[in-house]
């Protein structure tokens, strides 16, 4: 069996959904992967779960770590192989995200079947799926655990940008996000509570200019 070159991590509140997503992700990735799940049965929020998974993934020493939501449908063949193809084009590229049915531009403009194209994006993208270089994660560090469930990725990206890492959107990879927009979510009330807390923290921590460029942190 080939040595995994990427470790997929998946925090979850729904083990059945996570297991289904994991099987599909491994089948369609196009490269050898290992997969770690973390069941947040104590309902502590995705940030603590994600950091535990990041630590485990770093011990695996694979050069790439893939953050994947449990409610995604990675059915496109070679989805991860293509994301890695984009990420390897420049040593300063630290993280890569695909298109998907999310609210975040420019990802939401992508469509299944789009041609492969790499775009550098200087503002946070949605992390329903994101590939991070191991050396980038080691340089930037883990998520800020003052966040519970939301805003942690955007905060992490701002820190990465300050260290000179670039983020890319790989048009040509499309991953469906089932709960994009929050519909059909049995934990919606708890997630909404977390969202309000995390939004307040993010606003306190970062001050944005007219074009969304970070001016400083509080």
PDB file of C-alpha atoms in Angstrom, residues 4-218:
ATOM      1  CA  UNK A   4      -0.282   8.512   2.425  1.00  0.00           C
ATOM      2  CA  UNK A   5       0.830  11.906   1.142  1.00  0.00           C
ATOM      3  CA  UNK A   6      -2.098  13.715   2.770  1.00  0.00           C
ATOM      4  CA  UNK A   7      -3.997  13.355   6.021  1.00  0.00           C
ATOM      5  CA  UNK A   8      -7.698  14.214   5.961  1.00  0.00           C
ATOM      6  CA  UNK A   9      -9.081  15.486   9.264  1.00  0.00           C
ATOM      7  CA  UNK A  10     -12.782  15.750  10.002  1.00  0.00           C
ATOM      8  CA  UNK A  11     -14.371  17.076  13.213  1.00  0.00           C
ATOM      9  CA  UNK A  12     -17.958  15.906  13.525  1.00  0.00           C
ATOM     10  CA  UNK A  13     -21.149  15.897  15.566  1.00  0.00           C
ATOM     11  CA  UNK A  14     -22.558  13.094  13.383  1.00  0.00           C
ATOM     12  CA  UNK A  15     -20.433   9.941  13.130  1.00  0.00           C
ATOM     13  CA  UNK A  16     -22.645   8.286  10.516  1.00  0.00           C
ATOM     14  CA  UNK A  17     -22.368  11.274   8.197  1.00  0.00           C
ATOM     15  CA  UNK A  18     -18.630  11.560   8.816  1.00  0.00           C
ATOM     16  CA  UNK A  19     -18.074   7.880   8.035  1.00  0.00           C
ATOM     17  CA  UNK A  20     -19.985   8.190   4.774  1.00  0.00           C
ATOM     18  CA  UNK A  21     -18.089  11.323   3.752  1.00  0.00           C
ATOM     19  CA  UNK A  22     -14.754   9.733   4.675  1.00  0.00           C
ATOM     20  CA  UNK A  23     -15.355   6.671   2.527  1.00  0.00           C
ATOM     21  CA  UNK A  24     -16.272   8.819  -0.469  1.00  0.00           C
ATOM     22  CA  UNK A  25     -13.353  11.217   0.052  1.00  0.00           C
ATOM     23  CA  UNK A  26     -10.831   8.384   0.149  1.00  0.00           C
ATOM     24  CA  UNK A  27     -12.335   6.721  -2.922  1.00  0.00           C
ATOM     25  CA  UNK A  28     -12.231   9.844  -5.086  1.00  0.00           C
ATOM     26  CA  UNK A  29      -9.125  11.669  -3.760  1.00  0.00           C
ATOM     27  CA  UNK A  30      -6.803  10.404  -6.485  1.00  0.00           C
ATOM     28  CA  UNK A  31      -3.856  10.165  -4.052  1.00  0.00           C
ATOM     29  CA  UNK A  32      -3.151   7.924  -1.024  1.00  0.00           C
ATOM     30  CA  UNK A  33      -4.644   9.419   2.150  1.00  0.00           C
ATOM     31  CA  UNK A  34      -5.098   8.670   5.819  1.00  0.00           C
ATOM     32  CA  UNK A  35      -8.224   9.922   7.594  1.00  0.00           C
ATOM     33  CA  UNK A  36      -8.772  11.012  11.201  1.00  0.00           C
ATOM     34  CA  UNK A  37     -12.229  11.695  12.656  1.00  0.00           C
ATOM     35  CA  UNK A  38     -13.013  13.436  15.943  1.00  0.00           C
ATOM     36  CA  UNK A  39     -16.470  12.970  17.410  1.00  0.00           C
ATOM     37  CA  UNK A  40     -17.315  16.033  19.495  1.00  0.00           C
ATOM     38  CA  UNK A  41     -19.689  14.171  21.807  1.00  0.00           C
ATOM     39  CA  UNK A  42     -19.078  16.700  24.592  1.00  0.00           C
ATOM     40  CA  UNK A  43     -20.195  19.506  22.243  1.00  0.00           C
ATOM     41  CA  UNK A  44     -17.115  21.631  22.863  1.00  0.00           C
ATOM     42  CA  UNK A  45     -17.137  23.100  19.349  1.00  0.00           C
ATOM     43  CA  UNK A  46     -15.189  22.420  16.176  1.00  0.00           C
ATOM     44  CA  UNK A  47     -12.148  24.497  17.142  1.00  0.00           C
ATOM     45  CA  UNK A  48     -10.962  22.239  19.980  1.00  0.00           C
ATOM     46  CA  UNK A  49     -11.784  19.188  17.871  1.00  0.00           C
ATOM     47  CA  UNK A  50      -9.872  20.581  14.903  1.00  0.00           C
ATOM     48  CA  UNK A  51      -6.795  21.385  16.962  1.00  0.00           C
ATOM     49  CA  UNK A  52      -6.745  17.847  18.364  1.00  0.00           C
ATOM     50  CA  UNK A  53      -6.929  16.549  14.797  1.00  0.00           C
ATOM     51  CA  UNK A  54      -4.223  18.921  13.560  1.00  0.00           C
ATOM     52  CA  UNK A  55      -1.889  17.676  16.302  1.00  0.00           C
ATOM     53  CA  UNK A  56      -2.575  14.060  15.346  1.00  0.00           C
ATOM     54  CA  UNK A  57      -2.054  14.829  11.654  1.00  0.00           C
ATOM     55  CA  UNK A  58       1.282  16.518  12.338  1.00  0.00           C
ATOM     56  CA  UNK A  59       2.480  13.310  14.002  1.00  0.00           C
ATOM     57  CA  UNK A  60       1.719  11.480  10.741  1.00  0.00           C
ATOM     58  CA  UNK A  61       4.327  13.703   9.044  1.00  0.00           C
ATOM     59  CA  UNK A  62       2.489  13.745   5.720  1.00  0.00           C
ATOM     60  CA  UNK A  63       3.285  16.960   3.811  1.00  0.00           C
ATOM     61  CA  UNK A  64      -0.365  18.002   3.413  1.00  0.00           C
ATOM     62  CA  UNK A  65      -3.309  18.186   5.797  1.00  0.00           C
ATOM     63  CA  UNK A  66      -6.860  18.360   4.462  1.00  0.00           C
ATOM     64  CA  UNK A  67      -9.580  19.981   6.582  1.00  0.00           C
ATOM     65  CA  UNK A  68     -12.892  18.530   5.388  1.00  0.00           C
ATOM     66  CA  UNK A  69     -16.389  19.131   6.755  1.00  0.00           C
ATOM     67  CA  UNK A  70     -18.460  16.049   7.516  1.00  0.00           C
ATOM     68  CA  UNK A  71     -21.352  17.433   5.432  1.00  0.00           C
ATOM     69  CA  UNK A  72     -19.455  17.688   2.150  1.00  0.00           C
ATOM     70  CA  UNK A  73     -19.830  15.454  -0.909  1.00  0.00           C
ATOM     71  CA  UNK A  74     -16.369  15.060  -2.509  1.00  0.00           C
ATOM     72  CA  UNK A  75     -17.624  13.068  -5.483  1.00  0.00           C
ATOM     73  CA  UNK A  76     -15.424  14.633  -8.177  1.00  0.00           C
ATOM     74  CA  UNK A  77     -12.711  12.195  -9.199  1.00  0.00           C
ATOM     75  CA  UNK A  78      -9.172  13.361  -8.320  1.00  0.00           C
ATOM     76  CA  UNK A  79     -10.465  16.316  -6.296  1.00  0.00           C
ATOM     77  CA  UNK A  80      -7.520  16.211  -3.896  1.00  0.00           C
ATOM     78  CA  UNK A  81      -4.951  15.470  -6.594  1.00  0.00           C
ATOM     79  CA  UNK A  82      -6.049  18.633  -8.400  1.00  0.00           C
ATOM     80  CA  UNK A  83      -5.963  20.761  -5.240  1.00  0.00           C
ATOM     81  CA  UNK A  84      -2.426  19.528  -4.579  1.00  0.00           C
ATOM     82  CA  UNK A  85      -1.479  20.289  -8.186  1.00  0.00           C
ATOM     83  CA  UNK A  86      -2.458  23.911  -7.596  1.00  0.00           C
ATOM     84  CA  UNK A  87      -0.822  24.106  -4.186  1.00  0.00           C
ATOM     85  CA  UNK A  88       2.512  22.834  -5.518  1.00  0.00           C
ATOM     86  CA  UNK A  89       2.820  25.553  -8.166  1.00  0.00           C
ATOM     87  CA  UNK A  90       4.474  27.996  -5.755  1.00  0.00           C
ATOM     88  CA  UNK A  91       6.381  27.437  -2.522  1.00  0.00           C
ATOM     89  CA  UNK A  92       4.580  30.427  -0.961  1.00  0.00           C
ATOM     90  CA  UNK A  93       1.164  28.864  -1.533  1.00  0.00           C
ATOM     91  CA  UNK A  94       0.178  27.634   1.917  1.00  0.00           C
ATOM     92  CA  UNK A  95      -3.467  26.610   1.551  1.00  0.00           C
ATOM     93  CA  UNK A  96      -5.899  25.730  -1.225  1.00  0.00           C
ATOM     94  CA  UNK A  97      -9.703  25.688  -1.367  1.00  0.00           C
ATOM     95  CA  UNK A  98     -12.125  24.410  -4.039  1.00  0.00           C
ATOM     96  CA  UNK A  99     -15.320  25.819  -5.482  1.00  0.00           C
ATOM     97  CA  UNK A 100     -18.601  24.894  -3.819  1.00  0.00           C
ATOM     98  CA  UNK A 101     -22.181  25.915  -3.139  1.00  0.00           C
ATOM     99  CA  UNK A 102     -21.235  28.303  -0.333  1.00  0.00           C
ATOM    100  CA  UNK A 103     -21.925  32.001   0.220  1.00  0.00           C
ATOM    101  CA  UNK A 104     -18.281  33.056  -0.008  1.00  0.00           C
ATOM    102  CA  UNK A 105     -16.968  34.704  -3.181  1.00  0.00           C
ATOM    103  CA  UNK A 106     -15.233  33.719  -5.380  1.00  0.00           C
ATOM    104  CA  UNK A 107     -15.820  30.041  -4.496  1.00  0.00           C
ATOM    105  CA  UNK A 108     -19.554  30.340  -5.048  1.00  0.00           C
ATOM    106  CA  UNK A 109     -18.972  31.393  -8.672  1.00  0.00           C
ATOM    107  CA  UNK A 110     -17.353  28.074  -9.562  1.00  0.00           C
ATOM    108  CA  UNK A 111     -19.361  25.343 -11.273  1.00  0.00           C
ATOM    109  CA  UNK A 112     -18.878  21.600 -11.758  1.00  0.00           C
ATOM    110  CA  UNK A 113     -16.863  21.024 -14.919  1.00  0.00           C
ATOM    111  CA  UNK A 114     -14.977  24.328 -14.820  1.00  0.00           C
ATOM    112  CA  UNK A 115     -11.451  24.147 -16.307  1.00  0.00           C
ATOM    113  CA  UNK A 116      -8.508  23.904 -13.918  1.00  0.00           C
ATOM    114  CA  UNK A 117      -7.256  27.347 -12.939  1.00  0.00           C
ATOM    115  CA  UNK A 118      -5.463  28.696  -9.876  1.00  0.00           C
ATOM    116  CA  UNK A 119      -6.406  32.075  -8.367  1.00  0.00           C
ATOM    117  CA  UNK A 120      -4.580  33.785  -5.484  1.00  0.00           C
ATOM    118  CA  UNK A 121      -7.186  35.202  -3.065  1.00  0.00           C
ATOM    119  CA  UNK A 122      -6.107  37.751  -0.457  1.00  0.00           C
ATOM    120  CA  UNK A 123      -9.108  37.404   1.829  1.00  0.00           C
ATOM    121  CA  UNK A 124     -10.450  34.435   3.809  1.00  0.00           C
ATOM    122  CA  UNK A 125     -12.200  31.689   1.864  1.00  0.00           C
ATOM    123  CA  UNK A 126     -14.729  29.195   3.218  1.00  0.00           C
ATOM    124  CA  UNK A 127     -13.050  26.166   4.757  1.00  0.00           C
ATOM    125  CA  UNK A 128     -15.649  23.455   4.153  1.00  0.00           C
ATOM    126  CA  UNK A 129     -12.653  21.920   2.375  1.00  0.00           C
ATOM    127  CA  UNK A 130      -9.099  23.227   2.620  1.00  0.00           C
ATOM    128  CA  UNK A 131      -5.659  21.752   2.009  1.00  0.00           C
ATOM    129  CA  UNK A 132      -2.816  23.126   4.143  1.00  0.00           C
ATOM    130  CA  UNK A 133       0.890  22.516   3.731  1.00  0.00           C
ATOM    131  CA  UNK A 134       2.408  20.942   6.833  1.00  0.00           C
ATOM    132  CA  UNK A 135       5.193  23.540   6.950  1.00  0.00           C
ATOM    133  CA  UNK A 136       2.602  26.327   6.753  1.00  0.00           C
ATOM    134  CA  UNK A 137       0.660  24.912   9.707  1.00  0.00           C
ATOM    135  CA  UNK A 138       3.862  24.556  11.717  1.00  0.00           C
ATOM    136  CA  UNK A 139       4.752  28.175  10.936  1.00  0.00           C
ATOM    137  CA  UNK A 140       1.339  29.719  11.679  1.00  0.00           C
ATOM    138  CA  UNK A 141       0.248  27.463  14.539  1.00  0.00           C
ATOM    139  CA  UNK A 142      -3.122  25.997  15.490  1.00  0.00           C
ATOM    140  CA  UNK A 143      -6.553  27.629  15.684  1.00  0.00           C
ATOM    141  CA  UNK A 144      -7.211  30.185  18.432  1.00  0.00           C
ATOM    142  CA  UNK A 145      -9.298  28.221  20.947  1.00  0.00           C
ATOM    143  CA  UNK A 146     -11.089  31.326  22.147  1.00  0.00           C
ATOM    144  CA  UNK A 147     -13.299  30.650  19.125  1.00  0.00           C
ATOM    145  CA  UNK A 148     -15.885  27.892  19.515  1.00  0.00           C
ATOM    146  CA  UNK A 149     -17.047  26.884  16.056  1.00  0.00           C
ATOM    147  CA  UNK A 150     -16.847  29.805  13.587  1.00  0.00           C
ATOM    148  CA  UNK A 151     -14.329  32.464  12.620  1.00  0.00           C
ATOM    149  CA  UNK A 152     -11.341  30.334  13.558  1.00  0.00           C
ATOM    150  CA  UNK A 153     -10.370  29.693   9.937  1.00  0.00           C
ATOM    151  CA  UNK A 154     -10.600  33.383   9.009  1.00  0.00           C
ATOM    152  CA  UNK A 155      -8.529  34.301  12.045  1.00  0.00           C
ATOM    153  CA  UNK A 156      -5.943  31.644  11.157  1.00  0.00           C
ATOM    154  CA  UNK A 157      -5.776  32.898   7.569  1.00  0.00           C
ATOM    155  CA  UNK A 158      -5.160  36.467   8.684  1.00  0.00           C
ATOM    156  CA  UNK A 159      -2.238  35.198  10.740  1.00  0.00           C
ATOM    157  CA  UNK A 160      -0.959  33.199   7.750  1.00  0.00           C
ATOM    158  CA  UNK A 161      -1.180  36.230   5.454  1.00  0.00           C
ATOM    159  CA  UNK A 162       0.913  38.233   7.894  1.00  0.00           C
ATOM    160  CA  UNK A 163       3.626  35.598   7.696  1.00  0.00           C
ATOM    161  CA  UNK A 164       3.731  35.817   3.907  1.00  0.00           C
ATOM    162  CA  UNK A 165       1.731  32.718   2.996  1.00  0.00           C
ATOM    163  CA  UNK A 166      -0.671  32.872   0.058  1.00  0.00           C
ATOM    164  CA  UNK A 167      -4.072  31.242  -0.281  1.00  0.00           C
ATOM    165  CA  UNK A 168      -5.395  29.877  -3.557  1.00  0.00           C
ATOM    166  CA  UNK A 169      -8.803  29.039  -4.944  1.00  0.00           C
ATOM    167  CA  UNK A 170      -8.589  26.119  -7.355  1.00  0.00           C
ATOM    168  CA  UNK A 171     -11.290  26.595  -9.934  1.00  0.00           C
ATOM    169  CA  UNK A 172     -11.975  23.258 -11.556  1.00  0.00           C
ATOM    170  CA  UNK A 173     -12.540  21.428  -8.280  1.00  0.00           C
ATOM    171  CA  UNK A 174     -16.134  21.542  -7.022  1.00  0.00           C
ATOM    172  CA  UNK A 175     -17.249  20.043  -3.711  1.00  0.00           C
ATOM    173  CA  UNK A 176     -20.874  20.157  -2.685  1.00  0.00           C
ATOM    174  CA  UNK A 177     -21.585  21.413   0.835  1.00  0.00           C
ATOM    175  CA  UNK A 178     -24.858  19.947   2.098  1.00  0.00           C
ATOM    176  CA  UNK A 179     -25.551  22.347   4.953  1.00  0.00           C
ATOM    177  CA  UNK A 180     -24.257  25.496   3.300  1.00  0.00           C
ATOM    178  CA  UNK A 181     -26.508  28.229   4.649  1.00  0.00           C
ATOM    179  CA  UNK A 182     -27.451  26.192   7.733  1.00  0.00           C
ATOM    180  CA  UNK A 183     -30.467  24.283   6.402  1.00  0.00           C
ATOM    181  CA  UNK A 184     -31.537  20.869   7.740  1.00  0.00           C
ATOM    182  CA  UNK A 185     -29.190  21.058  10.718  1.00  0.00           C
ATOM    183  CA  UNK A 186     -30.295  19.298  13.935  1.00  0.00           C
ATOM    184  CA  UNK A 187     -27.749  21.342  15.909  1.00  0.00           C
ATOM    185  CA  UNK A 188     -28.721  24.676  14.358  1.00  0.00           C
ATOM    186  CA  UNK A 189     -29.647  26.360  17.651  1.00  0.00           C
ATOM    187  CA  UNK A 190     -26.312  25.546  19.266  1.00  0.00           C
ATOM    188  CA  UNK A 191     -24.392  26.521  16.140  1.00  0.00           C
ATOM    189  CA  UNK A 192     -26.223  29.865  16.006  1.00  0.00           C
ATOM    190  CA  UNK A 193     -25.252  30.555  19.603  1.00  0.00           C
ATOM    191  CA  UNK A 194     -21.635  29.747  18.856  1.00  0.00           C
ATOM    192  CA  UNK A 195     -21.748  31.900  15.705  1.00  0.00           C
ATOM    193  CA  UNK A 196     -22.814  35.002  17.638  1.00  0.00           C
ATOM    194  CA  UNK A 197     -20.067  34.533  20.222  1.00  0.00           C
ATOM    195  CA  UNK A 198     -17.410  33.924  17.591  1.00  0.00           C
ATOM    196  CA  UNK A 199     -18.455  36.888  15.451  1.00  0.00           C
ATOM    197  CA  UNK A 200     -18.057  39.199  18.438  1.00  0.00           C
ATOM    198  CA  UNK A 201     -14.588  37.794  19.124  1.00  0.00           C
ATOM    199  CA  UNK A 202     -13.498  38.142  15.496  1.00  0.00           C
ATOM    200  CA  UNK A 203     -14.664  41.760  15.369  1.00  0.00           C
ATOM    201  CA  UNK A 204     -12.748  42.533  18.556  1.00  0.00           C
ATOM    202  CA  UNK A 205      -9.601  40.856  17.277  1.00  0.00           C
ATOM    203  CA  UNK A 206      -9.383  42.214  13.738  1.00  0.00           C
ATOM    204  CA  UNK A 207      -9.997  45.683  12.263  1.00  0.00           C
ATOM    205  CA  UNK A 208     -10.654  45.789   8.514  1.00  0.00           C
ATOM    206  CA  UNK A 209     -10.020  48.503   5.937  1.00  0.00           C
ATOM    207  CA  UNK A 210     -12.327  49.360   3.057  1.00  0.00           C
ATOM    208  CA  UNK A 211     -11.128  46.422   0.951  1.00  0.00           C
ATOM    209  CA  UNK A 212     -11.035  43.891   3.750  1.00  0.00           C
ATOM    210  CA  UNK A 213      -7.305  44.166   4.318  1.00  0.00           C
ATOM    211  CA  UNK A 214      -6.257  43.616   7.903  1.00  0.00           C
ATOM    212  CA  UNK A 215      -5.012  46.800   9.565  1.00  0.00           C
ATOM    213  CA  UNK A 216      -4.269  45.381  12.981  1.00  0.00           C
ATOM    214  CA  UNK A 217      -5.334  43.122  15.792  1.00  0.00           C
ATOM    215  CA  UNK A 218      -6.821  43.887  19.157  1.00  0.00           C
TER     216      UNK A 218
END
